[in-house]
Short mmCIF file of C-alpha atoms in Angstrom, two decimals:
data_model
loop_
_atom_site.label_atom_id
_atom_site.label_comp_id
_atom_site.label_asym_id
_atom_site.label_seq_id
_atom_site.Cartn_x
_atom_site.Cartn_y
_atom_site.Cartn_z
CA MET G 1 7.55 5.68 -46.40
CA SER G 2 5.98 3.66 -43.56
CA PRO G 3 6.67 4.46 -39.88
CA GLN G 4 8.66 1.21 -39.66
CA GLU G 5 10.83 2.18 -42.65
CA LEU G 6 11.38 5.65 -41.23
CA GLU G 7 12.44 4.19 -37.88
CA PHE G 8 14.77 1.74 -39.67
CA ASN G 9 16.42 4.59 -41.59
CA LYS G 10 16.88 6.69 -38.43
CA ASN G 11 18.45 3.72 -36.64
CA GLU G 12 20.71 3.06 -39.64
CA ASP G 13 21.94 6.66 -39.79
CA HIS G 14 22.60 6.75 -36.03
CA ASN G 15 24.48 3.45 -35.91
CA LYS G 16 26.54 4.14 -39.02
CA LEU G 17 27.58 7.51 -37.59
CA ALA G 18 28.57 5.75 -34.35
CA TRP G 19 30.78 3.32 -36.27
CA GLY G 20 32.21 6.21 -38.32
CA LYS G 21 33.36 7.86 -35.09
CA TYR G 22 35.36 4.79 -34.04
CA HIS G 23 36.71 4.18 -37.53
CA LYS G 24 38.03 7.75 -37.62
CA LEU G 25 39.51 7.40 -34.12
CA ALA G 26 41.26 4.18 -35.18
CA GLN G 27 42.82 5.98 -38.15
CA THR G 28 44.30 8.54 -35.76
CA ILE G 29 45.61 5.81 -33.44
CA HIS G 30 47.25 4.11 -36.44
CA LEU G 31 49.60 7.10 -36.69
CA GLY G 32 51.22 5.96 -33.45
CA GLY G 33 53.58 8.64 -32.15
CA GLY G 34 52.72 10.94 -35.07
CA LYS G 35 54.04 11.76 -38.52
CA LYS G 36 57.40 13.08 -37.30
CA SER G 37 58.10 9.84 -35.47
CA LEU G 38 57.07 7.82 -38.53
CA ASP G 39 59.42 9.87 -40.70
CA LYS G 40 62.28 9.19 -38.26
CA GLN G 41 61.69 5.46 -38.64
CA HIS G 42 61.91 5.74 -42.41
CA ALA G 43 65.05 7.91 -42.18
CA LYS G 44 66.75 5.04 -40.33
CA GLY G 45 65.82 2.67 -43.15
CA LYS G 46 63.18 0.98 -40.99
CA LEU G 47 59.59 0.12 -41.77
CA THR G 48 56.97 1.08 -39.22
CA ALA G 49 55.18 -1.60 -37.16
CA ARG G 50 52.11 -1.55 -39.41
CA GLU G 51 54.21 -1.54 -42.58
CA ARG G 52 56.09 -4.60 -41.32
CA ILE G 53 52.85 -6.46 -40.68
CA ASP G 54 51.43 -5.44 -44.05
CA TYR G 55 54.54 -6.70 -45.85
CA LEU G 56 54.60 -9.95 -43.85
CA LYS G 57 50.99 -11.05 -44.23
CA ASP G 58 49.69 -12.74 -47.37
CA ASP G 59 48.53 -10.27 -50.02
CA GLN G 60 44.79 -10.97 -49.80
CA ALA G 61 44.74 -11.82 -46.10
CA ASP G 62 42.74 -9.85 -43.56
CA PHE G 63 44.51 -8.42 -40.54
CA LEU G 64 42.08 -8.61 -37.61
CA GLU G 65 43.71 -6.15 -35.26
CA ILE G 66 43.29 -6.73 -31.53
CA GLY G 67 43.62 -3.92 -29.00
CA THR G 68 43.56 -0.92 -31.35
CA PHE G 69 42.06 1.20 -28.57
CA ALA G 70 44.23 -0.21 -25.75
CA GLY G 71 45.65 2.66 -23.72
CA TYR G 72 43.24 5.19 -25.21
CA GLU G 73 43.19 8.37 -23.07
CA MET G 74 45.48 6.71 -20.50
CA TYR G 75 48.89 7.96 -19.28
CA LYS G 76 48.17 11.53 -20.35
CA GLU G 77 50.80 12.78 -17.90
CA HIS G 78 53.40 10.83 -19.93
CA GLY G 79 52.17 11.91 -23.36
CA GLY G 80 49.83 8.97 -23.96
CA CYS G 81 50.38 5.50 -25.36
CA PRO G 82 48.45 4.92 -28.62
CA ALA G 83 47.46 1.27 -29.11
CA ALA G 84 49.57 0.51 -25.99
CA GLY G 85 52.70 0.97 -28.12
CA VAL G 86 52.30 -2.43 -29.78
CA VAL G 87 50.37 -3.53 -32.87
CA GLY G 88 49.07 -7.08 -33.17
CA GLY G 89 46.35 -9.34 -34.43
CA ILE G 90 45.30 -12.40 -36.38
CA THR G 91 46.35 -12.83 -40.00
CA THR G 92 47.71 -15.35 -42.51
CA VAL G 93 51.40 -15.74 -43.35
CA SER G 94 52.43 -18.24 -46.04
CA GLY G 95 48.96 -19.72 -45.94
CA ARG G 96 48.95 -20.32 -42.17
CA LYS G 97 46.84 -18.50 -39.58
CA CYS G 98 49.01 -16.87 -36.92
CA LEU G 99 49.38 -13.97 -34.53
CA VAL G 100 51.75 -11.14 -35.41
CA VAL G 101 52.90 -8.78 -32.64
CA ALA G 102 55.00 -5.71 -33.52
CA ASN G 103 56.39 -3.09 -31.13
CA ASP G 104 55.63 0.44 -32.33
CA ALA G 105 58.91 2.32 -31.93
CA THR G 106 57.16 5.62 -32.75
CA VAL G 107 55.47 5.45 -29.32
CA LYS G 108 58.08 6.20 -26.63
CA ALA G 109 60.66 4.12 -28.57
CA GLY G 110 58.43 1.08 -28.12
CA ALA G 111 58.71 1.22 -24.32
CA TRP G 112 56.46 -1.01 -22.24
CA PHE G 113 53.70 0.66 -20.23
CA PRO G 114 51.48 -1.41 -17.90
CA ILE G 115 48.81 -1.67 -20.61
CA THR G 116 51.51 -2.83 -23.08
CA GLY G 117 52.26 -5.79 -20.86
CA LYS G 118 48.57 -6.61 -20.50
CA LYS G 119 48.09 -6.46 -24.26
CA ASN G 120 51.08 -8.73 -24.96
CA LEU G 121 49.83 -11.24 -22.39
CA ARG G 122 46.46 -11.26 -24.18
CA PHE G 123 48.20 -12.13 -27.46
CA GLN G 124 50.03 -15.01 -25.78
CA GLU G 125 46.80 -16.19 -24.19
CA ILE G 126 45.16 -16.35 -27.62
CA ALA G 127 48.16 -18.25 -29.00
CA LEU G 128 48.08 -20.76 -26.11
CA GLU G 129 44.33 -21.38 -26.24
CA ASN G 130 44.28 -21.87 -30.01
CA ARG G 131 47.73 -23.43 -30.54
CA LEU G 132 48.44 -20.54 -32.89
CA PRO G 133 51.95 -19.70 -34.15
CA ILE G 134 53.08 -16.28 -32.94
CA ILE G 135 55.54 -13.92 -34.65
CA TYR G 136 57.21 -11.16 -32.64
CA LEU G 137 58.65 -8.14 -34.47
CA VAL G 138 60.79 -6.63 -31.71
CA ASP G 139 61.68 -2.93 -31.59
CA SER G 140 61.51 -1.75 -28.00
CA ALA G 141 63.45 0.30 -25.47
CA GLY G 142 62.19 -1.96 -22.68
CA VAL G 143 60.17 -1.09 -19.57
CA PHE G 144 58.94 2.51 -19.28
CA LEU G 145 60.98 3.31 -16.18
CA PRO G 146 58.73 6.01 -14.61
CA MET G 147 56.07 3.28 -14.22
CA GLN G 148 58.32 0.31 -13.49
CA ASP G 149 56.50 -0.48 -10.23
CA GLU G 150 53.30 -1.16 -12.21
CA ILE G 151 54.82 -3.55 -14.74
CA PHE G 152 57.84 -5.29 -13.25
CA ALA G 153 57.30 -7.73 -10.42
CA ASP G 154 53.74 -9.04 -10.17
CA LYS G 155 52.27 -12.24 -11.62
CA GLU G 156 50.62 -10.54 -14.60
CA HIS G 157 53.53 -8.14 -15.22
CA PHE G 158 56.45 -8.15 -17.67
CA GLY G 159 58.09 -11.36 -16.47
CA ARG G 160 54.96 -13.40 -17.18
CA ILE G 161 55.66 -12.93 -20.90
CA PHE G 162 58.92 -14.91 -20.70
CA ARG G 163 57.20 -17.60 -18.64
CA ASN G 164 54.62 -17.83 -21.44
CA ASN G 165 57.41 -18.07 -24.04
CA ALA G 166 58.57 -21.20 -22.25
CA VAL G 167 55.06 -22.65 -21.95
CA LEU G 168 54.31 -22.02 -25.63
CA SER G 169 57.50 -23.83 -26.62
CA SER G 170 56.76 -26.74 -24.30
CA LYS G 171 53.40 -27.20 -26.05
CA GLY G 172 54.98 -27.18 -29.50
CA ILE G 173 53.48 -23.85 -30.53
CA PRO G 174 55.91 -22.15 -32.94
CA GLN G 175 57.36 -18.74 -31.98
CA ILE G 176 59.48 -16.70 -34.38
CA ALA G 177 61.13 -13.44 -33.32
CA ALA G 178 62.88 -10.79 -35.37
CA VAL G 179 64.97 -8.10 -33.65
CA MET G 180 64.33 -5.12 -35.91
CA GLY G 181 65.42 -2.34 -33.55
CA SER G 182 66.30 -2.07 -29.88
CA CYS G 183 65.89 -5.10 -27.64
CA VAL G 184 67.06 -4.22 -24.16
CA ALA G 185 67.40 -5.69 -20.66
CA GLY G 186 64.75 -8.23 -19.66
CA GLY G 187 63.10 -7.77 -23.04
CA ALA G 188 66.09 -9.54 -24.59
CA TYR G 189 64.75 -12.84 -23.27
CA LEU G 190 61.63 -12.75 -25.48
CA PRO G 191 63.35 -13.34 -28.85
CA ILE G 192 65.89 -15.74 -27.38
CA MET G 193 63.16 -17.85 -25.75
CA SER G 194 61.44 -18.10 -29.11
CA ASP G 195 62.18 -21.02 -31.45
CA GLU G 196 63.77 -18.87 -34.16
CA ALA G 197 65.59 -15.56 -33.58
CA LEU G 198 66.55 -13.23 -36.44
CA ILE G 199 68.09 -9.75 -36.50
CA VAL G 200 68.38 -6.83 -38.93
CA ASP G 201 71.92 -5.54 -39.48
CA LYS G 202 72.81 -2.04 -38.20
CA THR G 203 69.29 -1.24 -36.88
CA GLY G 204 68.82 -4.31 -34.66
CA SER G 205 70.63 -4.73 -31.34
CA ILE G 206 70.13 -6.95 -28.31
CA PHE G 207 71.79 -6.88 -24.89
CA LEU G 208 70.99 -7.14 -21.22
CA ALA G 209 72.59 -3.75 -20.52
CA GLY G 210 73.37 -0.93 -22.95
CA SER G 211 76.70 0.84 -23.24
CA TYR G 212 75.84 3.56 -20.67
CA LEU G 213 74.84 1.02 -18.04
CA VAL G 214 77.89 -1.12 -18.78
CA LYS G 215 80.10 1.93 -18.23
CA ALA G 216 78.34 2.73 -14.97
CA ALA G 217 78.37 -0.86 -13.72
CA ILE G 218 81.83 -2.14 -14.62
CA GLY G 219 83.67 0.85 -16.13
CA GLU G 220 83.92 -0.69 -19.62
CA THR G 221 83.73 1.72 -22.55
CA ILE G 222 82.02 0.19 -25.59
CA ASP G 223 79.49 1.23 -28.23
CA ASN G 224 76.10 -0.51 -28.59
CA GLU G 225 76.84 -2.01 -32.01
CA THR G 226 80.00 -3.75 -30.79
CA LEU G 227 78.27 -4.73 -27.56
CA GLY G 228 75.15 -6.31 -29.01
CA GLY G 229 74.77 -5.56 -32.72
CA SER G 230 73.90 -8.10 -35.39
CA VAL G 231 77.48 -9.29 -36.05
CA SER G 232 78.30 -9.66 -32.36
CA GLN G 233 75.13 -11.61 -31.59
CA THR G 234 75.29 -13.93 -34.62
CA ASP G 235 78.98 -14.55 -35.35
CA LEU G 236 80.43 -14.19 -31.83
CA SER G 237 77.80 -15.15 -29.25
CA GLY G 238 75.50 -17.28 -31.41
CA VAL G 239 72.57 -15.77 -29.50
CA ILE G 240 70.77 -14.91 -32.79
CA ASP G 241 70.34 -17.44 -35.58
CA ASP G 242 70.69 -15.24 -38.68
CA ARG G 243 71.15 -11.58 -39.67
CA PHE G 244 69.67 -9.73 -42.64
CA PRO G 245 70.55 -6.46 -44.40
CA ASP G 246 67.12 -4.84 -44.09
CA ASP G 247 63.59 -5.25 -42.76
CA LYS G 248 62.12 -6.82 -45.90
CA SER G 249 64.75 -9.53 -46.24
CA CYS G 250 64.26 -10.42 -42.58
CA LEU G 251 60.48 -10.60 -43.05
CA ASP G 252 61.02 -12.75 -46.16
CA ARG G 253 62.87 -15.28 -44.00
CA ILE G 254 59.90 -15.39 -41.62
CA LYS G 255 57.61 -16.14 -44.57
CA PHE G 256 59.99 -18.94 -45.58
CA LEU G 257 59.96 -20.41 -42.07
CA MET G 258 56.16 -20.20 -41.75
CA ASP G 259 55.80 -22.06 -45.02
CA LYS G 260 57.63 -25.07 -43.53
CA ILE G 261 55.49 -25.55 -40.40
CA GLY G 262 53.57 -28.83 -40.40
CA ASP G 263 49.82 -29.14 -39.94
CA ALA G 264 48.36 -29.04 -36.46
CA GLU G 265 45.88 -31.60 -35.16
CA LYS G 266 42.37 -30.21 -35.60
CA ALA G 267 39.52 -29.98 -33.11
CA GLY G 268 37.12 -31.15 -35.82
CA PHE G 269 34.39 -28.50 -35.69
CA SER G 270 31.76 -28.95 -38.38
CA ARG G 271 32.08 -26.78 -41.48
CA THR G 272 30.21 -26.84 -44.77
CA SER G 273 30.21 -24.42 -47.69
CA SER G 274 29.75 -20.82 -46.63
CA ALA G 275 26.57 -18.98 -47.54
CA LEU G 276 25.50 -15.39 -47.05
CA PRO G 277 22.45 -14.49 -44.97
CA ASN G 278 19.23 -14.05 -46.94
CA HIS G 279 18.98 -10.56 -45.44
CA PRO G 280 21.84 -8.08 -46.08
CA LEU G 281 24.28 -7.99 -43.17
CA LYS G 282 24.42 -4.20 -43.37
CA ASP G 283 20.76 -4.16 -42.26
CA VAL G 284 21.94 -4.71 -38.68
CA PHE G 285 22.50 -0.94 -38.58
CA GLY G 286 18.77 -0.38 -39.06
CA VAL G 287 17.48 -3.19 -36.85
CA LEU G 288 19.37 -2.08 -33.72
CA PRO G 289 17.47 0.82 -32.07
CA ARG G 290 19.35 4.08 -31.61
CA GLU G 291 17.79 4.34 -28.15
CA ARG G 292 19.22 1.53 -26.05
CA SER G 293 16.11 1.25 -23.86
CA LYS G 294 13.82 0.41 -26.78
CA PRO G 295 12.81 -3.23 -27.37
CA TYR G 296 13.56 -4.90 -30.70
CA GLU G 297 13.38 -8.35 -32.31
CA SER G 298 16.76 -9.92 -31.55
CA VAL G 299 16.01 -12.79 -33.92
CA GLU G 300 16.04 -10.26 -36.78
CA LEU G 301 19.66 -9.42 -35.93
CA ILE G 302 20.56 -13.12 -35.84
CA LYS G 303 19.01 -13.66 -39.28
CA ARG G 304 21.47 -11.09 -40.65
CA LEU G 305 24.47 -12.90 -39.17
CA VAL G 306 23.87 -16.57 -40.03
CA ASP G 307 24.11 -18.52 -43.28
CA HIS G 308 20.85 -18.57 -45.28
CA SER G 309 19.34 -16.68 -42.29
CA GLU G 310 18.55 -20.12 -40.85
CA PHE G 311 18.32 -20.18 -37.05
CA GLU G 312 16.81 -23.31 -35.50
CA GLN G 313 15.67 -22.39 -32.01
CA TYR G 314 15.98 -24.59 -28.92
CA LYS G 315 12.96 -24.49 -26.55
CA GLU G 316 11.55 -21.56 -28.52
CA ASN G 317 8.48 -21.13 -26.31
CA TYR G 318 10.25 -21.50 -22.96
CA GLY G 319 12.54 -18.97 -21.25
CA LYS G 320 11.89 -16.43 -23.98
CA THR G 321 14.19 -13.65 -22.76
CA ILE G 322 17.16 -15.71 -23.98
CA LEU G 323 17.25 -17.08 -27.51
CA CYS G 324 19.18 -20.33 -27.97
CA GLY G 325 19.61 -22.16 -31.24
CA TYR G 326 21.76 -23.75 -33.90
CA ALA G 327 23.02 -22.08 -37.06
CA ARG G 328 26.05 -21.78 -39.34
CA ILE G 329 28.28 -18.76 -39.75
CA ASP G 330 30.55 -18.79 -42.82
CA GLY G 331 29.92 -22.54 -42.95
CA TRP G 332 30.90 -23.21 -39.31
CA ALA G 333 28.30 -24.84 -37.06
CA VAL G 334 27.57 -22.63 -34.04
CA GLY G 335 25.32 -22.60 -31.00
CA ILE G 336 23.98 -19.09 -30.40
CA VAL G 337 22.98 -17.76 -26.98
CA ALA G 338 21.44 -14.30 -27.38
CA ASN G 339 19.56 -11.95 -25.11
CA ASN G 340 16.09 -11.38 -26.52
CA ARG G 341 15.20 -7.69 -26.33
CA GLU G 342 11.50 -8.16 -27.04
CA LEU G 343 8.83 -7.74 -24.38
CA VAL G 344 7.55 -11.32 -24.10
CA LYS G 345 5.06 -13.43 -22.16
CA SER G 346 6.29 -16.17 -19.83
CA LYS G 347 4.81 -19.67 -19.75
CA LYS G 348 2.49 -18.40 -17.00
CA GLY G 349 1.30 -15.51 -19.16
CA GLU G 350 3.29 -12.88 -17.28
CA MET G 351 5.03 -10.10 -19.19
CA GLN G 352 8.83 -10.27 -19.07
CA PHE G 353 11.26 -7.44 -19.82
CA GLY G 354 13.52 -7.90 -22.84
CA GLY G 355 17.23 -8.14 -22.05
CA VAL G 356 16.59 -9.40 -18.51
CA ILE G 357 17.50 -12.96 -17.53
CA TYR G 358 14.71 -14.81 -15.70
CA SER G 359 14.90 -18.23 -14.01
CA ASP G 360 13.41 -20.11 -16.95
CA SER G 361 15.76 -18.36 -19.41
CA ALA G 362 18.82 -19.22 -17.30
CA ASP G 363 17.68 -22.85 -17.03
CA LYS G 364 17.19 -23.09 -20.81
CA ALA G 365 20.57 -21.51 -21.57
CA ALA G 366 22.41 -23.85 -19.17
CA ARG G 367 20.92 -26.92 -20.82
CA PHE G 368 21.64 -25.60 -24.32
CA ILE G 369 25.28 -24.85 -23.46
CA MET G 370 25.72 -28.43 -22.21
CA ASN G 371 24.13 -29.77 -25.41
CA CYS G 372 26.60 -27.80 -27.54
CA ASN G 373 29.46 -29.25 -25.50
CA GLN G 374 28.21 -32.79 -26.11
CA LYS G 375 27.94 -32.11 -29.85
CA LYS G 376 31.29 -30.24 -30.07
CA ILE G 377 29.67 -27.05 -31.37
CA PRO G 378 31.37 -23.67 -30.71
CA LEU G 379 29.27 -21.17 -28.78
CA VAL G 380 28.51 -17.57 -29.79
CA PHE G 381 27.13 -15.21 -27.13
CA LEU G 382 25.30 -12.09 -28.32
CA GLN G 383 25.10 -9.75 -25.34
CA ASP G 384 22.43 -7.13 -24.84
CA VAL G 385 21.61 -7.73 -21.18
CA THR G 386 20.66 -5.54 -18.26
CA GLY G 387 21.11 -8.33 -15.72
CA PHE G 388 19.09 -10.93 -13.84
CA MET G 389 15.53 -10.23 -12.71
CA VAL G 390 15.30 -8.86 -9.18
CA GLY G 391 12.49 -8.55 -6.65
CA SER G 392 10.73 -10.84 -4.16
CA ARG G 393 9.05 -13.04 -6.78
CA SER G 394 12.37 -13.78 -8.50
CA GLU G 395 14.27 -14.29 -5.24
CA HIS G 396 11.63 -16.64 -3.86
CA GLY G 397 11.61 -18.48 -7.19
CA GLY G 398 15.32 -19.23 -6.89
CA ILE G 399 16.82 -16.83 -9.45
CA ILE G 400 20.26 -17.09 -7.78
CA LYS G 401 20.21 -20.89 -8.06
CA ASP G 402 19.13 -20.86 -11.71
CA GLY G 403 21.62 -18.12 -12.56
CA ALA G 404 24.37 -20.16 -10.90
CA LYS G 405 23.48 -23.15 -13.13
CA MET G 406 23.91 -21.00 -16.23
CA VAL G 407 27.20 -19.49 -15.06
CA ASN G 408 28.43 -22.97 -14.09
CA ALA G 409 27.62 -24.49 -17.48
CA MET G 410 29.10 -21.53 -19.36
CA ALA G 411 32.27 -21.33 -17.23
CA ASN G 412 32.94 -25.08 -17.55
CA SER G 413 32.24 -25.22 -21.27
CA THR G 414 35.06 -26.98 -23.12
CA VAL G 415 34.10 -25.82 -26.64
CA PRO G 416 35.41 -22.40 -27.69
CA LYS G 417 33.26 -19.39 -26.83
CA PHE G 418 33.00 -16.11 -28.72
CA THR G 419 31.29 -13.03 -27.33
CA ILE G 420 29.83 -10.09 -29.23
CA VAL G 421 28.64 -7.18 -27.08
CA LEU G 422 25.84 -5.64 -29.16
CA GLY G 423 24.34 -3.34 -26.55
CA ASN G 424 24.04 -3.42 -22.78
CA SER G 425 26.36 -5.63 -20.76
CA TYR G 426 25.45 -4.98 -17.16
CA GLY G 427 26.19 -6.66 -13.85
CA ALA G 428 25.88 -10.42 -13.52
CA GLY G 429 24.43 -10.46 -17.03
CA ASN G 430 27.93 -9.73 -18.33
CA TYR G 431 29.20 -12.77 -16.43
CA ALA G 432 26.43 -15.19 -17.42
CA MET G 433 26.72 -14.20 -21.09
CA CYS G 434 30.46 -14.95 -21.17
CA GLY G 435 32.15 -11.66 -20.35
CA LYS G 436 35.94 -11.29 -20.39
CA ALA G 437 36.34 -13.05 -17.01
CA TYR G 438 34.99 -16.30 -18.52
CA ASP G 439 37.65 -16.87 -21.18
CA PRO G 440 35.94 -16.21 -24.51
CA ARG G 441 38.44 -16.98 -27.26
CA LEU G 442 37.59 -13.53 -28.65
CA ILE G 443 35.35 -10.80 -27.23
CA VAL G 444 34.48 -7.81 -29.38
CA ALA G 445 31.95 -4.99 -29.17
CA TRP G 446 29.78 -2.96 -31.49
CA PRO G 447 29.82 0.85 -31.15
CA SER G 448 26.44 0.54 -29.38
CA ALA G 449 27.95 -1.43 -26.47
CA LYS G 450 27.63 -0.35 -22.83
CA ILE G 451 29.63 -2.27 -20.20
CA ALA G 452 29.26 -1.62 -16.46
CA VAL G 453 27.91 -2.96 -13.17
CA MET G 454 24.65 -1.19 -14.00
CA GLY G 455 23.36 1.69 -16.11
CA GLY G 456 24.23 5.25 -15.12
CA GLU G 457 20.71 6.21 -14.06
CA GLN G 458 20.20 3.08 -11.93
CA ALA G 459 23.60 3.52 -10.27
CA ALA G 460 22.94 7.19 -9.60
CA LYS G 461 19.58 6.46 -8.00
CA VAL G 462 21.10 3.79 -5.75
CA LEU G 463 23.94 6.07 -4.65
CA LEU G 464 21.52 8.94 -4.18
CA GLN G 465 19.38 6.82 -1.83
CA ILE G 466 22.51 5.95 0.19
CA GLU G 467 23.47 9.64 0.40
CA LYS G 468 19.97 10.68 1.48
CA ALA G 469 19.87 7.95 4.13
CA SER G 470 23.25 9.08 5.46
CA LEU G 471 22.10 12.70 5.72
CA ALA G 472 18.82 11.66 7.34
CA LYS G 473 20.74 9.92 10.13
CA LYS G 474 22.41 13.25 10.82
CA GLY G 475 19.05 14.98 10.88
CA GLU G 476 19.70 16.70 7.55
CA GLU G 477 17.68 16.77 4.34
CA ILE G 478 19.05 16.99 0.83
CA THR G 479 17.59 19.84 -1.20
CA ALA G 480 15.96 19.24 -4.57
CA GLU G 481 18.69 21.30 -6.23
CA LYS G 482 21.48 19.33 -4.51
CA GLU G 483 19.74 16.05 -5.36
CA LYS G 484 19.61 16.94 -9.05
CA GLU G 485 23.25 18.09 -9.08
CA LEU G 486 24.44 14.86 -7.42
CA LEU G 487 22.32 12.72 -9.73
CA ASN G 488 23.68 14.37 -12.88
CA LYS G 489 27.28 14.13 -11.64
CA ILE G 490 26.99 10.39 -11.00
CA ILE G 491 25.19 9.78 -14.30
CA ASP G 492 27.89 11.64 -16.28
CA ARG G 493 30.70 9.71 -14.58
CA TYR G 494 29.01 6.37 -15.12
CA ASN G 495 28.11 7.08 -18.73
CA LYS G 496 31.75 7.83 -19.54
CA GLN G 497 32.83 4.58 -17.90
CA THR G 498 30.30 2.50 -19.86
CA THR G 499 31.47 3.47 -23.34
CA PRO G 500 33.05 0.88 -25.65
CA GLU G 501 36.26 2.93 -25.91
CA TYR G 502 36.59 2.92 -22.11
CA ALA G 503 36.29 -0.88 -22.10
CA ALA G 504 38.60 -1.29 -25.10
CA SER G 505 41.27 1.00 -23.63
CA ARG G 506 41.53 -1.36 -20.64
CA LEU G 507 41.25 -4.54 -22.79
CA TRP G 508 37.95 -5.66 -21.25
CA ILE G 509 37.16 -6.31 -24.90
CA ASP G 510 39.58 -7.22 -27.68
CA GLU G 511 38.29 -4.74 -30.25
CA ILE G 512 35.49 -2.39 -31.27
CA ILE G 513 34.32 -3.71 -34.63
CA ASN G 514 32.16 -2.68 -37.55
CA PRO G 515 28.92 -4.65 -37.01
CA ALA G 516 29.07 -5.61 -40.70
CA ASP G 517 32.34 -7.49 -39.94
CA THR G 518 30.81 -9.70 -37.23
CA ARG G 519 30.66 -12.84 -39.37
CA LYS G 520 34.30 -12.36 -40.36
CA TRP G 521 35.43 -12.17 -36.72
CA ILE G 522 33.43 -15.21 -35.62
CA SER G 523 34.60 -17.29 -38.59
CA ALA G 524 38.28 -16.37 -38.07
CA GLY G 525 37.91 -17.13 -34.36
CA ILE G 526 36.52 -20.62 -34.98
CA GLU G 527 39.17 -21.26 -37.65
CA ILE G 528 42.01 -20.60 -35.20
CA ALA G 529 40.19 -22.45 -32.41
CA ASN G 530 40.02 -25.49 -34.69
CA ASN G 531 43.84 -25.75 -34.26
CA ALA G 532 43.39 -26.82 -30.63
CA PRO G 533 41.69 -30.18 -29.91
CA ILE G 534 39.33 -29.78 -26.96
CA GLU G 535 39.58 -31.72 -23.73
CA ARG G 536 36.33 -33.58 -23.25
CA TYR G 537 34.63 -34.45 -20.02
CA ASN G 538 31.09 -35.21 -18.94
CA VAL G 539 29.56 -31.74 -19.04
CA GLY G 540 26.21 -33.38 -18.43
CA ALA G 541 27.39 -34.05 -14.89
CA ILE G 542 26.89 -30.35 -14.08
CA GLN G 543 23.93 -30.23 -11.71
CA THR G 544 20.69 -29.25 -13.45
#
């Protein structure tokens, strides 16, 4: 076995083990509130959130779950909130791509934590951007009262969801809601502001105030079923359109309704017959180094993601620390902007660090992004970036100006953008390569991802210099032992905050994915984006 083959095998083992860790963690999260809570759902004659989605989606359809790790290791003082207490993602129902969002009643009775609200708003954002039908499977006790001040009154809190219900309807984007359990207080507006509202008999109920609150507020004694059960809210109030005897019959009606939705106007992105890469996609595990500081040939990763492994580069010999080029993924035409992790020579013969954005690379990327906008080609960003080049030579050469051009072109792009965080995603590099703040239609990460202002060691050294300077002003000196202790403490804290699960728990990324599923995610993303015609303007007018 050659040294190269040995290195490949070591990388493969390391990266597959890393994915195995997240796959196993996801399986635990899928249990929601635990087996006892799942059994309670079944004892009531109810399906669980994941069972409802599985029954609803088409038999052979994928379910691309978004936000599996949302809430991970958060709210420990309240017992945790697996998957933010709500399960959702992209799938196909009756042959039509859509979003399905299901409250998980096994997690605090489906109560809304702050991260639950953030996750639901992300689903609605995806629906709005892509004109994607959205199905709500409601089973929630409402706001988690001990944290009401963090979810109730602000712009991006609970009430924004109902505002979005109205906006979605105004844009003709179908919303179907099924009340399959509790639906209380302000949460009652969500199904009623949808276009179709269904309810399951006996288990479903909907009211602004439950029986206890009614008794306290006006002295009326009444049970919840009479107050807001399926018969009351269909036959008497007319609030709900139809009632059904069980979960499956209710979900069958949703399938029936989805089958009747007319075709949406398409954006018209180019698609031909799909073809596999010439190199096995699973080889990405061996190409990506297990040590994140090691250089590697980024183009070899790209060849394992694109159809026929064909990647036609733009300005191949200029601005080499960013690779730009045209390809197809599952038949869809794409423009790829990828950080090149090789050590390369600039046009002046100077060595440039891989993964760092230099002035010429930023200039090339800005022009390429504008070209893709003119040609109506979706953009795919492959992030493995440590940031922009620093130092006097870069500053005097105008790195800020060239970086601003790239950020400007990327931020104003009208074609859909998709971001895959392969490795490092540090500082302004995260921004320039279409981080979450720049509205990628989907942003996902490999297990090898690291997201932060800077790496742990760099941050620790900066903070250590500040600490030493502060002590020096007081006439004190830091001991070698104290310096090492402080350095290690900062590094440990930063390393924990750069992990993909830390980012995913806070929804900085939509999902941690198996690298071998990258093509599937990009293809599904472009397919849903094709539902939303893009607004064109003269992107060439951006100053270059």
